[in-house]
Amino acid sequence: MSESTWSPSSIETDRRAFRRSRTVRSAAVSAVSTVVVLGVLGWLITHSAGWPRVQETFFSWDKAVESFPAVLKGLWLNIRLMVVCGLSILVLGLTLAIMRTLRGPIFFPLRLLATVYVDLFRGLPLLLLLLLLGLGVPALRLPNVPTELVFWGAVAIILSYSAYVAEVFRAGIESVHPSQRAASRALGLSNGQTLRHVVLPQAVRRVAPPLMNDFVSLQKDSGLIAVLGAIDAIRAAQIETATDFNYTPYVVAGVLFLCLTIPMARLTDRVARKQGWHGAGGTL
């Protein structure tokens, strides 16, 4: 029978119809249950005794419109910080991972240096690093040393996150089976060529979802630079709040950060599922 005249049997047709009906039924049940749960929660919240005060203090539309331009302007600093720090973290983290996986006694000093670096900056809280570098170093007034708060805030974020990213890269490098290296060496590739053309492409592909999760965290933690006084989204919201003690600008800043992180989180889940991480993101 030719392919153009083929048609599914009645059993297969019934099977497909049953699957479609189950899919439609599941979608309808999910939609109805979601609407019911959200409706009940919304009714309970909006009819509680303290809701008018909460609405006025945290969800004032007029205050949100008034503070939005300042908070959005501050968010631009967060975005620039995320891009610059993200690229620097990838380069430094990969360098540290390669240093930790170098073989042979001659590379022991490099392995030791990378290990000390990772242990040190993974053990120090990011907030403490921000205070030490962002406030401490400019106070020294050293010659030819930058004193900008944003610069030292970015340095603190890079130092902290590169230690975590280095371990992610190292896990990917060590996950490549030793036979891959042996086969590359048998084909005449040098150690450097093996690392560049065989090991690193596989390692980076395997750890792409964890790296993207770290970038999602970086998007949020860039707001910690506000403790140094830099006018980012959080600091701008704090300034707007201080005028009348209405906390709506903080909510505006939170919504803007969500607009950045949620798409990245969904993209991370999609990449993870394509990589075979079937548990990533559940069914969303």
XYZ file of C-alpha atoms in Angstrom, residues 141 263 282:
3
model
C 41.993 56.346 49.158
C 11.162 34.580 31.578
C 7.542 20.224 36.706
